[in-house]
PDB file of C-alpha atoms and ligand atoms in Angstrom:
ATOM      1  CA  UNK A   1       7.325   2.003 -16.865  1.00 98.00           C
ATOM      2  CA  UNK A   2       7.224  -1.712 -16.312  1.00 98.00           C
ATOM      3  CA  UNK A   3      10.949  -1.995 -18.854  1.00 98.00           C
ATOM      4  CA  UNK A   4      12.806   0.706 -17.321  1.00 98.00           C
ATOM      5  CA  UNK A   5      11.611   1.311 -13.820  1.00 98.00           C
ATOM      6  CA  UNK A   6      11.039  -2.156 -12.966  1.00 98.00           C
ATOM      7  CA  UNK A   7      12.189  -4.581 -14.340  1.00 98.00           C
ATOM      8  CA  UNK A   8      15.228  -2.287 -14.460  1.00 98.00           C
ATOM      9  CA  UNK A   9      15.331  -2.076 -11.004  1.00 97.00           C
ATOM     10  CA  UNK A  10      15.171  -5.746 -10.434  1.00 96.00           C
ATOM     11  CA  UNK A  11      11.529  -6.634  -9.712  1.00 98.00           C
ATOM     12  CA  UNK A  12      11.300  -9.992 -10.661  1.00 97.00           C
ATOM     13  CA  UNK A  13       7.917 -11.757  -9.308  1.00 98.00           C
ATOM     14  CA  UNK A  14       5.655 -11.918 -12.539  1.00 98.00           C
ATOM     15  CA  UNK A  15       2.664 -11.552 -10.518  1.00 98.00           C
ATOM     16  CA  UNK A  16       3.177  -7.988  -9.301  1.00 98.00           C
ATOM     17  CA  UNK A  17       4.594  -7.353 -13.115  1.00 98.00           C
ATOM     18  CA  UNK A  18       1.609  -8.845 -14.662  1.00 98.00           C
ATOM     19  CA  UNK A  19      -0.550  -6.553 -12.218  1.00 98.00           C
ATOM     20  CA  UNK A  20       1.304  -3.449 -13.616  1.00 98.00           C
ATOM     21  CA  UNK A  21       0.608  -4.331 -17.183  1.00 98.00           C
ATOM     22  CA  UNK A  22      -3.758  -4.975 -16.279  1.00 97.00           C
ATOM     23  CA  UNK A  23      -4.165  -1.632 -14.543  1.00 98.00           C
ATOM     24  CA  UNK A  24      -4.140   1.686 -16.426  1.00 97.00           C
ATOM     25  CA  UNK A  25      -2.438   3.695 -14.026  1.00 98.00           C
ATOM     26  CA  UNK A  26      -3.837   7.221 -15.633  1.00 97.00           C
ATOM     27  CA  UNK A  27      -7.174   6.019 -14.613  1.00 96.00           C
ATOM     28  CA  UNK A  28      -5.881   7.162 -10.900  1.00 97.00           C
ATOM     29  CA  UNK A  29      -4.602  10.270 -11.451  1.00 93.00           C
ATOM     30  CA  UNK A  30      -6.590  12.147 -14.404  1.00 90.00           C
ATOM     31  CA  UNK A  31      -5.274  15.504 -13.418  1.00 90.00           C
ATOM     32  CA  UNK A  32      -1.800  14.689 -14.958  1.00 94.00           C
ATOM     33  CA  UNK A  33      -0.904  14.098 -18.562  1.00 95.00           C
ATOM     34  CA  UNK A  34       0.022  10.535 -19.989  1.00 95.00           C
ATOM     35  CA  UNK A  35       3.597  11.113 -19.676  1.00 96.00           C
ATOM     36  CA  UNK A  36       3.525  12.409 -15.779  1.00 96.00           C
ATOM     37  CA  UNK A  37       0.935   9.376 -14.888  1.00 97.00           C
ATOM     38  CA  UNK A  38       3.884   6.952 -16.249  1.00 98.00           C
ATOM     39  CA  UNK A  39       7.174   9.245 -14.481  1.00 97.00           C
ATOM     40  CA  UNK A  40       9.222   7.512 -12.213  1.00 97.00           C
ATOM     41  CA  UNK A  41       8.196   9.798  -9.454  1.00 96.00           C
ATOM     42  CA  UNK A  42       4.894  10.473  -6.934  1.00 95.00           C
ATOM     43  CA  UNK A  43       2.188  12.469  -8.915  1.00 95.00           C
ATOM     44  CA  UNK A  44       0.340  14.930  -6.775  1.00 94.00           C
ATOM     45  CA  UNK A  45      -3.947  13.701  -6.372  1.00 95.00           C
ATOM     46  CA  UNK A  46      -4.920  16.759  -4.294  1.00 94.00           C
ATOM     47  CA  UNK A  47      -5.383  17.591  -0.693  1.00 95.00           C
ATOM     48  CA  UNK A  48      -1.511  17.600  -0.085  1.00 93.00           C
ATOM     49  CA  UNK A  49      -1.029  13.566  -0.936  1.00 95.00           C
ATOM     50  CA  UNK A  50       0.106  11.484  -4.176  1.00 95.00           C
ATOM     51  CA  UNK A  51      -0.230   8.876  -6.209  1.00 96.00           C
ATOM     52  CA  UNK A  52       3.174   6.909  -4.896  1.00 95.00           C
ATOM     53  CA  UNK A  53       5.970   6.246  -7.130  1.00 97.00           C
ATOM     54  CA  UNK A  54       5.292   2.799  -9.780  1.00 98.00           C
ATOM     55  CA  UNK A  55       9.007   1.343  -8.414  1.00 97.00           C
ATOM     56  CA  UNK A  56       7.721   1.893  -4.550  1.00 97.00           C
ATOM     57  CA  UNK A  57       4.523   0.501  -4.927  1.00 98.00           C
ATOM     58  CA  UNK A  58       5.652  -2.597  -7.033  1.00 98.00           C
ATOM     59  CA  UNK A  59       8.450  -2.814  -4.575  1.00 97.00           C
ATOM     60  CA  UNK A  60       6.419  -3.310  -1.596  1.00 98.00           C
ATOM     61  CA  UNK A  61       3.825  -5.630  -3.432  1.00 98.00           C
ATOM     62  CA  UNK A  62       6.953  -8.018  -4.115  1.00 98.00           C
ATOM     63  CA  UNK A  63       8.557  -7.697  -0.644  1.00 97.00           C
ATOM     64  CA  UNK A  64       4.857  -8.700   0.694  1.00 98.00           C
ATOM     65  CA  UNK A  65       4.984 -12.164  -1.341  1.00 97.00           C
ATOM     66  CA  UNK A  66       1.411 -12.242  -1.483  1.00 98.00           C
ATOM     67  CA  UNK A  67      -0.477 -15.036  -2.402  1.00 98.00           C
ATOM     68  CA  UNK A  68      -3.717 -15.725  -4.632  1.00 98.00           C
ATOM     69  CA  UNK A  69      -5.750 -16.476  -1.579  1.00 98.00           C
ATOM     70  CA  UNK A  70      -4.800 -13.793   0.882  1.00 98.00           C
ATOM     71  CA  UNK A  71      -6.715 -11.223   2.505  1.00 98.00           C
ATOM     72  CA  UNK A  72      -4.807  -8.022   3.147  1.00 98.00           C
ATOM     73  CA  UNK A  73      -5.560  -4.723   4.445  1.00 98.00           C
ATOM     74  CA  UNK A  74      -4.216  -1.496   2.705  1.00 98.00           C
ATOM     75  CA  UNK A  75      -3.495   1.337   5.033  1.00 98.00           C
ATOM     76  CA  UNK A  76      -3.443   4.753   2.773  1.00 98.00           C
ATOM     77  CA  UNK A  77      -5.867   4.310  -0.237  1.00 98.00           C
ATOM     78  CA  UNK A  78      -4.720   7.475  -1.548  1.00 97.00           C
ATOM     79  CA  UNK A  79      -5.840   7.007  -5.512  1.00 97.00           C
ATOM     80  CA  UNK A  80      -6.896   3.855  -5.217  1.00 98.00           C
ATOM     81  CA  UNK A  81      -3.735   2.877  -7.031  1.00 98.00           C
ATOM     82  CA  UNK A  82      -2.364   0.198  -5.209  1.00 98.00           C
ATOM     83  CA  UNK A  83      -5.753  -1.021  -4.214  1.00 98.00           C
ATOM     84  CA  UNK A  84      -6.530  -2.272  -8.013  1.00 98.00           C
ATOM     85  CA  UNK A  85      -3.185  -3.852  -8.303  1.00 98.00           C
ATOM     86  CA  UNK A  86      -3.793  -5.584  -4.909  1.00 98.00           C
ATOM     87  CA  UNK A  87      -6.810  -6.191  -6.190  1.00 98.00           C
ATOM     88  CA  UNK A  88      -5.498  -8.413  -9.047  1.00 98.00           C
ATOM     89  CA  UNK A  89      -2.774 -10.002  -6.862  1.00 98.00           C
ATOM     90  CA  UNK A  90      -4.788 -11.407  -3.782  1.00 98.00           C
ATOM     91  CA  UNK A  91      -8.302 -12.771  -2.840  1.00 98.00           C
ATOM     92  CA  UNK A  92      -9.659  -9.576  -0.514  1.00 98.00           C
ATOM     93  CA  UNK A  93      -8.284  -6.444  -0.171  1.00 98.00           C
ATOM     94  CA  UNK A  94      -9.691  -4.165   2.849  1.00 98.00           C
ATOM     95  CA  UNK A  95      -8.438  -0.415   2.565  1.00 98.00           C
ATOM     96  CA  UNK A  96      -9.159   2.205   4.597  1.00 98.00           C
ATOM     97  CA  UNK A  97      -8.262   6.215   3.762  1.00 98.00           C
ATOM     98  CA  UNK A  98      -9.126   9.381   5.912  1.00 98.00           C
ATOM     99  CA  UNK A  99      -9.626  11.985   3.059  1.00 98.00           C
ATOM    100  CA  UNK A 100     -13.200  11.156   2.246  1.00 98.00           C
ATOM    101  CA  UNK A 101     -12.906  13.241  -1.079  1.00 98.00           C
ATOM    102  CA  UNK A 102     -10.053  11.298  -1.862  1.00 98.00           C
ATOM    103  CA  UNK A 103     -11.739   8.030  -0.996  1.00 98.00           C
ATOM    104  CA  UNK A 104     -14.526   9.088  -3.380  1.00 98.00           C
ATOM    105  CA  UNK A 105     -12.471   9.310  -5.986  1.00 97.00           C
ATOM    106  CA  UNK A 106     -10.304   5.916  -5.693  1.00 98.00           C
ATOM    107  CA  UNK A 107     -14.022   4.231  -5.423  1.00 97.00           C
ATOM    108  CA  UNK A 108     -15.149   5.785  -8.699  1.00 97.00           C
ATOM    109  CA  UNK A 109     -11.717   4.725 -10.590  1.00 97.00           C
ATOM    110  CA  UNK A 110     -11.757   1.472  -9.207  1.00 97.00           C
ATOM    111  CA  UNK A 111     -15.103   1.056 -10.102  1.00 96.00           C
ATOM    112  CA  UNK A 112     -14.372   1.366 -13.600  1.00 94.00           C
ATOM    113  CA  UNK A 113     -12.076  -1.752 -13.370  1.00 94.00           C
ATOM    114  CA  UNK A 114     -15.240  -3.528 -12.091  1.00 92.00           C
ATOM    115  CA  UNK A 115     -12.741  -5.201  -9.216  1.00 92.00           C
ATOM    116  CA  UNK A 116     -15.682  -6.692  -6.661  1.00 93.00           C
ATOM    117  CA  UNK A 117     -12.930  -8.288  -4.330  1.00 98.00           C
ATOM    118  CA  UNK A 118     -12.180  -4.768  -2.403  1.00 98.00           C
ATOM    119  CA  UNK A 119     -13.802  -3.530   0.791  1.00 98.00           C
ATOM    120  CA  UNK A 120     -13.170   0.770   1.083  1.00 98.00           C
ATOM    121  CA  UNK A 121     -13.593   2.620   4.255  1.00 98.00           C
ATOM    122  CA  UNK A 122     -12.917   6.233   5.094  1.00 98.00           C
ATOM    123  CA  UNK A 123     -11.510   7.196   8.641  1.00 98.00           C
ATOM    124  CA  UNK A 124      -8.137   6.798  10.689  1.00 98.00           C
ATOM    125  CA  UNK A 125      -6.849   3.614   9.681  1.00 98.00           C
ATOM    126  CA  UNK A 126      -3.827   3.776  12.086  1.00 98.00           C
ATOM    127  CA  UNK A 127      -4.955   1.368  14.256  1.00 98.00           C
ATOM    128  CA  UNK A 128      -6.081  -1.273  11.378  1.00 98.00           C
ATOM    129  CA  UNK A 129      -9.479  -2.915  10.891  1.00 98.00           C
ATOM    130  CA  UNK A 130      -9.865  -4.741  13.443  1.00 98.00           C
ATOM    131  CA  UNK A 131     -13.236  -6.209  12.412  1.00 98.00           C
ATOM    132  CA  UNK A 132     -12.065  -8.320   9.389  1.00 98.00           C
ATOM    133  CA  UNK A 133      -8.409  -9.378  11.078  1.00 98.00           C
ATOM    134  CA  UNK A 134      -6.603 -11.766  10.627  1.00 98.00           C
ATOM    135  CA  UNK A 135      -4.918 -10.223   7.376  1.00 98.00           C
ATOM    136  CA  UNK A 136      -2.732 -12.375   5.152  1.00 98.00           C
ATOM    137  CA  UNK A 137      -0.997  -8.912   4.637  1.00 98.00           C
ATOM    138  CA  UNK A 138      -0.905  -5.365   5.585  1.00 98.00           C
ATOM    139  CA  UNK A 139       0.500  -2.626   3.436  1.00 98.00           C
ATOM    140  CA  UNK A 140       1.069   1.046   4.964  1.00 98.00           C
ATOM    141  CA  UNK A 141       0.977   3.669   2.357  1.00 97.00           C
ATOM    142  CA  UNK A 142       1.997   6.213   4.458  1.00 97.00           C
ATOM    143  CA  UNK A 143       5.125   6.785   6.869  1.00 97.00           C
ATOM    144  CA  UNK A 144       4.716   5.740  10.826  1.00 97.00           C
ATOM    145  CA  UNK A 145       6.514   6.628  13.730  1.00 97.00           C
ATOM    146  CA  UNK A 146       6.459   3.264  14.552  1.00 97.00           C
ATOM    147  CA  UNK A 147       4.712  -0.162  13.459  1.00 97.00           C
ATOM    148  CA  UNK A 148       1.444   0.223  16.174  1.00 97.00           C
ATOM    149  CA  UNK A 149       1.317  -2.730  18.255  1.00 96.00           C
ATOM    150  CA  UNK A 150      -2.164  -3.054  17.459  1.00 97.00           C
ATOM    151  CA  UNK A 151      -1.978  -3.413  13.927  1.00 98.00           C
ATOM    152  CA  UNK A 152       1.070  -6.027  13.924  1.00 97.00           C
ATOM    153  CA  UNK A 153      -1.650  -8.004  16.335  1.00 97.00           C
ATOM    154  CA  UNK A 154      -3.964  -8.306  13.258  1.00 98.00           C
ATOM    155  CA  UNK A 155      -1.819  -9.920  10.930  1.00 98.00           C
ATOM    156  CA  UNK A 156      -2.780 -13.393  11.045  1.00 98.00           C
ATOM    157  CA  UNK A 157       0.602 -16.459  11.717  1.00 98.00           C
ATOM    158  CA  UNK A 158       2.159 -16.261   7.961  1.00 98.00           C
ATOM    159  CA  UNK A 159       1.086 -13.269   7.435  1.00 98.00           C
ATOM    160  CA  UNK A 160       3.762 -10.066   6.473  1.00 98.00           C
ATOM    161  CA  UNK A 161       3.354  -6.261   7.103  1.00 98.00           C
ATOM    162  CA  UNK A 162       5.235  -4.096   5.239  1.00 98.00           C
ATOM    163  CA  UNK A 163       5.777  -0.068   6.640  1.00 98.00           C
ATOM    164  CA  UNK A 164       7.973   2.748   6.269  1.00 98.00           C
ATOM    165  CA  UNK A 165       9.185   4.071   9.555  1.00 98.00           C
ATOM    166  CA  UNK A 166      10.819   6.532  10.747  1.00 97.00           C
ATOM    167  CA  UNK A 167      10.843  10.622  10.765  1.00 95.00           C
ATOM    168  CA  UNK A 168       7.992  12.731   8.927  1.00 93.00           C
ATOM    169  CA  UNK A 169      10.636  13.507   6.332  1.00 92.00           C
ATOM    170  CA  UNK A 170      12.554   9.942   5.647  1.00 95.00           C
ATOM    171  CA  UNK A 171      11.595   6.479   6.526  1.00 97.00           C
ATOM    172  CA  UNK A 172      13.059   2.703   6.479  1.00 98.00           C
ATOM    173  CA  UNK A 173      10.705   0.344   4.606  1.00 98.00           C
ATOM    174  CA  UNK A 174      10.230  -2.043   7.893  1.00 98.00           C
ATOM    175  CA  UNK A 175       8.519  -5.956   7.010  1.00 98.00           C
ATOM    176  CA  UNK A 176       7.281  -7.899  10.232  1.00 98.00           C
ATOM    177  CA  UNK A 177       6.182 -11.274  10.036  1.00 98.00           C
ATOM    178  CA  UNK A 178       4.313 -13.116  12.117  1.00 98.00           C
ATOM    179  CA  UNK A 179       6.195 -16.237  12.830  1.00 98.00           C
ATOM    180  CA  UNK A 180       3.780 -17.744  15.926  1.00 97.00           C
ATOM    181  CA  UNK A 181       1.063 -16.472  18.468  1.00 94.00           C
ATOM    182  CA  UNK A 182       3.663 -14.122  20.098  1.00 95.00           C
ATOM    183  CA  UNK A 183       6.712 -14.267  17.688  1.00 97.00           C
ATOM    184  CA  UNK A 184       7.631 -11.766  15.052  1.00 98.00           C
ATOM    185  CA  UNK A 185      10.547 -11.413  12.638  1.00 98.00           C
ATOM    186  CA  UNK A 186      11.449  -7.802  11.445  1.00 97.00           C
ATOM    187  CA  UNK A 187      13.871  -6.404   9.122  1.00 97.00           C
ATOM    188  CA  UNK A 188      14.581  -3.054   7.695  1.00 97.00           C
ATOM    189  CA  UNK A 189      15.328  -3.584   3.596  1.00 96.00           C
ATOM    190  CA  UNK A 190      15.487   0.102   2.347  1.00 94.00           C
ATOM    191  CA  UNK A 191      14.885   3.373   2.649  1.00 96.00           C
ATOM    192  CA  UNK A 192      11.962   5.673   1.422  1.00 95.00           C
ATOM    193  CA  UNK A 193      10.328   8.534   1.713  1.00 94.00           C
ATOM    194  CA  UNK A 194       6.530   8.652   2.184  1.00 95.00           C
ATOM    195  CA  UNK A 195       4.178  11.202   2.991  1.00 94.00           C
ATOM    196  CA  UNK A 196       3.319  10.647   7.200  1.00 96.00           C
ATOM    197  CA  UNK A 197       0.517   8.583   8.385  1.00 97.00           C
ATOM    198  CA  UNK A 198      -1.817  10.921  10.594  1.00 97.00           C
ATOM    199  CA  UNK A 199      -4.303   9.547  13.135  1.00 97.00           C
ATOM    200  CA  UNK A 200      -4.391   8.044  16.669  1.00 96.00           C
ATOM    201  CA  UNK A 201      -1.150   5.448  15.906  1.00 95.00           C
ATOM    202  CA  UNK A 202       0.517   8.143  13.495  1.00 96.00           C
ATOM    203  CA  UNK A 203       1.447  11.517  13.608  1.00 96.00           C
ATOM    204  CA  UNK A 204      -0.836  14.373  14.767  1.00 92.00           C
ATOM    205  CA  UNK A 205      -2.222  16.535  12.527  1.00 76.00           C
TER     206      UNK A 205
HETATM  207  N1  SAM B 301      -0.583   3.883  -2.590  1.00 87.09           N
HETATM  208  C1  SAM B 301      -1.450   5.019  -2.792  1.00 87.09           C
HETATM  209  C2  SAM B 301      -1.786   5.154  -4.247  1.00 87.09           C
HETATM  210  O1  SAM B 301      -1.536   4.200  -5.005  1.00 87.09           O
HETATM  211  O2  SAM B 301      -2.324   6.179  -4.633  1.00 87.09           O
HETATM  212  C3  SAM B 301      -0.807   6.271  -2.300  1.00 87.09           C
HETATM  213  C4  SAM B 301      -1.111   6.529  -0.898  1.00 87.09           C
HETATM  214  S1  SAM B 301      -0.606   8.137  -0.373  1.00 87.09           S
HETATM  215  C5  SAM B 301       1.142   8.066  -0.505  1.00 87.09           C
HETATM  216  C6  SAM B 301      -0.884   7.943   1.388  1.00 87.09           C
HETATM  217  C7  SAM B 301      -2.341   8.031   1.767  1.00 87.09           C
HETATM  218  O3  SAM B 301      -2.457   7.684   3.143  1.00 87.09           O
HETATM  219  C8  SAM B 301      -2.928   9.435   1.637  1.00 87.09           C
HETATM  220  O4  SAM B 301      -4.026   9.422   0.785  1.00 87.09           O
HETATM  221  C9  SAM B 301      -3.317   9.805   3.067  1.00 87.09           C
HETATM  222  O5  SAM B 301      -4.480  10.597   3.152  1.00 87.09           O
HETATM  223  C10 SAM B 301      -3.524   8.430   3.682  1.00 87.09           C
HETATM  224  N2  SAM B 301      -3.460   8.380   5.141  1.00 87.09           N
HETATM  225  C11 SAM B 301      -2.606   9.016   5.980  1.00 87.09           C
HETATM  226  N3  SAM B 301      -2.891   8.706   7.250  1.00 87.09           N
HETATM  227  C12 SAM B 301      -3.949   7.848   7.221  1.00 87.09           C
HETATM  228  C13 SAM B 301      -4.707   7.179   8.203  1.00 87.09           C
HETATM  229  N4  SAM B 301      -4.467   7.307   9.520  1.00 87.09           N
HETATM  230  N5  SAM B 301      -5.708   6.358   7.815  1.00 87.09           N
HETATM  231  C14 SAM B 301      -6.000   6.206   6.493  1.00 87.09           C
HETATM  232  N6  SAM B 301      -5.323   6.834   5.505  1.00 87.09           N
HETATM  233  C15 SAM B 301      -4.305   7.632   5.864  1.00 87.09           C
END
């Protein structure tokens, strides 16, 4: 995974590679056989949502340049995936996911990496966490019709957001950055295709 898809594909920070190598990525999706938890594809986790593809998620780590002492709020736990590579990568991670069985489960894997740096919450996490902003960071795991306004307002000056945008179908991976109180840079740098985020800043059910 890390040979081919990866490094293959031009990651290159050796943080987000060295995160890859720590976390057993079957651990998140124990329905699947060894060689399916590895593919270079999503992996269905039940109730219609998957484990994302290893090249997205490592890409969106590395477009997020996080840094050792960030805070940064995860959008989408889904498995719980991400969350443990986050988890290795940055200081605090917050994550928030609105299946509750599936937020049951990422707590129970993650658990067994013994991570105490992550913060899990089930509900609508469209409109962030308000209650722990400023983030570092913010990673959507799922696809937006737009970045919400209220979410870009919690990353802290510094900080970088990374979304996919766009239809329910296809998406452009979107990164703001807060550049000042009122000042944001954004810039589209790929396409994807993720399942949609639901909730009151995301699509309706
Ligand atoms: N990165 C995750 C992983 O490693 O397993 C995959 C996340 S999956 C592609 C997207 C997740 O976002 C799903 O579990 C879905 O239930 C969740 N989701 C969608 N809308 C949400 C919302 N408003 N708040 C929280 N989670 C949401």
């Amino acid at each position: 995974m890390i040979t081919e898809q990866l490094r293959g594909r031009n990651i290159r920070d050796e943080r987000v590679l060295a995160a890859f190598a720590t976390v057993p990525r079957h651990l998140f999706c124990p329905g699947a056989s060894l060689a399916e938890a590895y593919a270079d594809h999503p992996v269905e986790i039940g109730y219609g949502q998957t484990i994302s593809q290893p090249y997205m998620v490592a890409w969106m780590l590395e477009a997020a340049r996080l840094q050792p002492a960030d805070r940064v709020l995860e959008i989408g736990t889904g498995s719980g995936y991400q969350t443990a590579l986050l988890a290795q990568l940055v200081a605090r991670v917050f994550s928030i996911e609105r299946i509750p069985e599936l937020l049951d489960a990422a707590r129970e894997h993650l658990g067994k990496l013994g991570a105490e740096n992550i913060a899990l919450l089930a509900g609508d996490g469209s409109a962030g966490w308000p209650e722990h902003a400023p983030f570092d960071g913010i990673l959507f795991a799922a696809g937006a019709p737009a970045v919400p306004e209220q979410v870009r307002r919690q990353l802290a000056v510094g900080g970088r957001l990374l979304a996919p945008v766009g239809s329910r179908f296809h998406q452009k991976l979107v990164r703001v950055e807060r550049l000042g109180e009122a000042k944001y840079r954004e810039d589209e740098i790929g396409g994807c295709v993720f399942v949609p985020l639901r909730g009151a800043c995301g699509w309706s059910d």
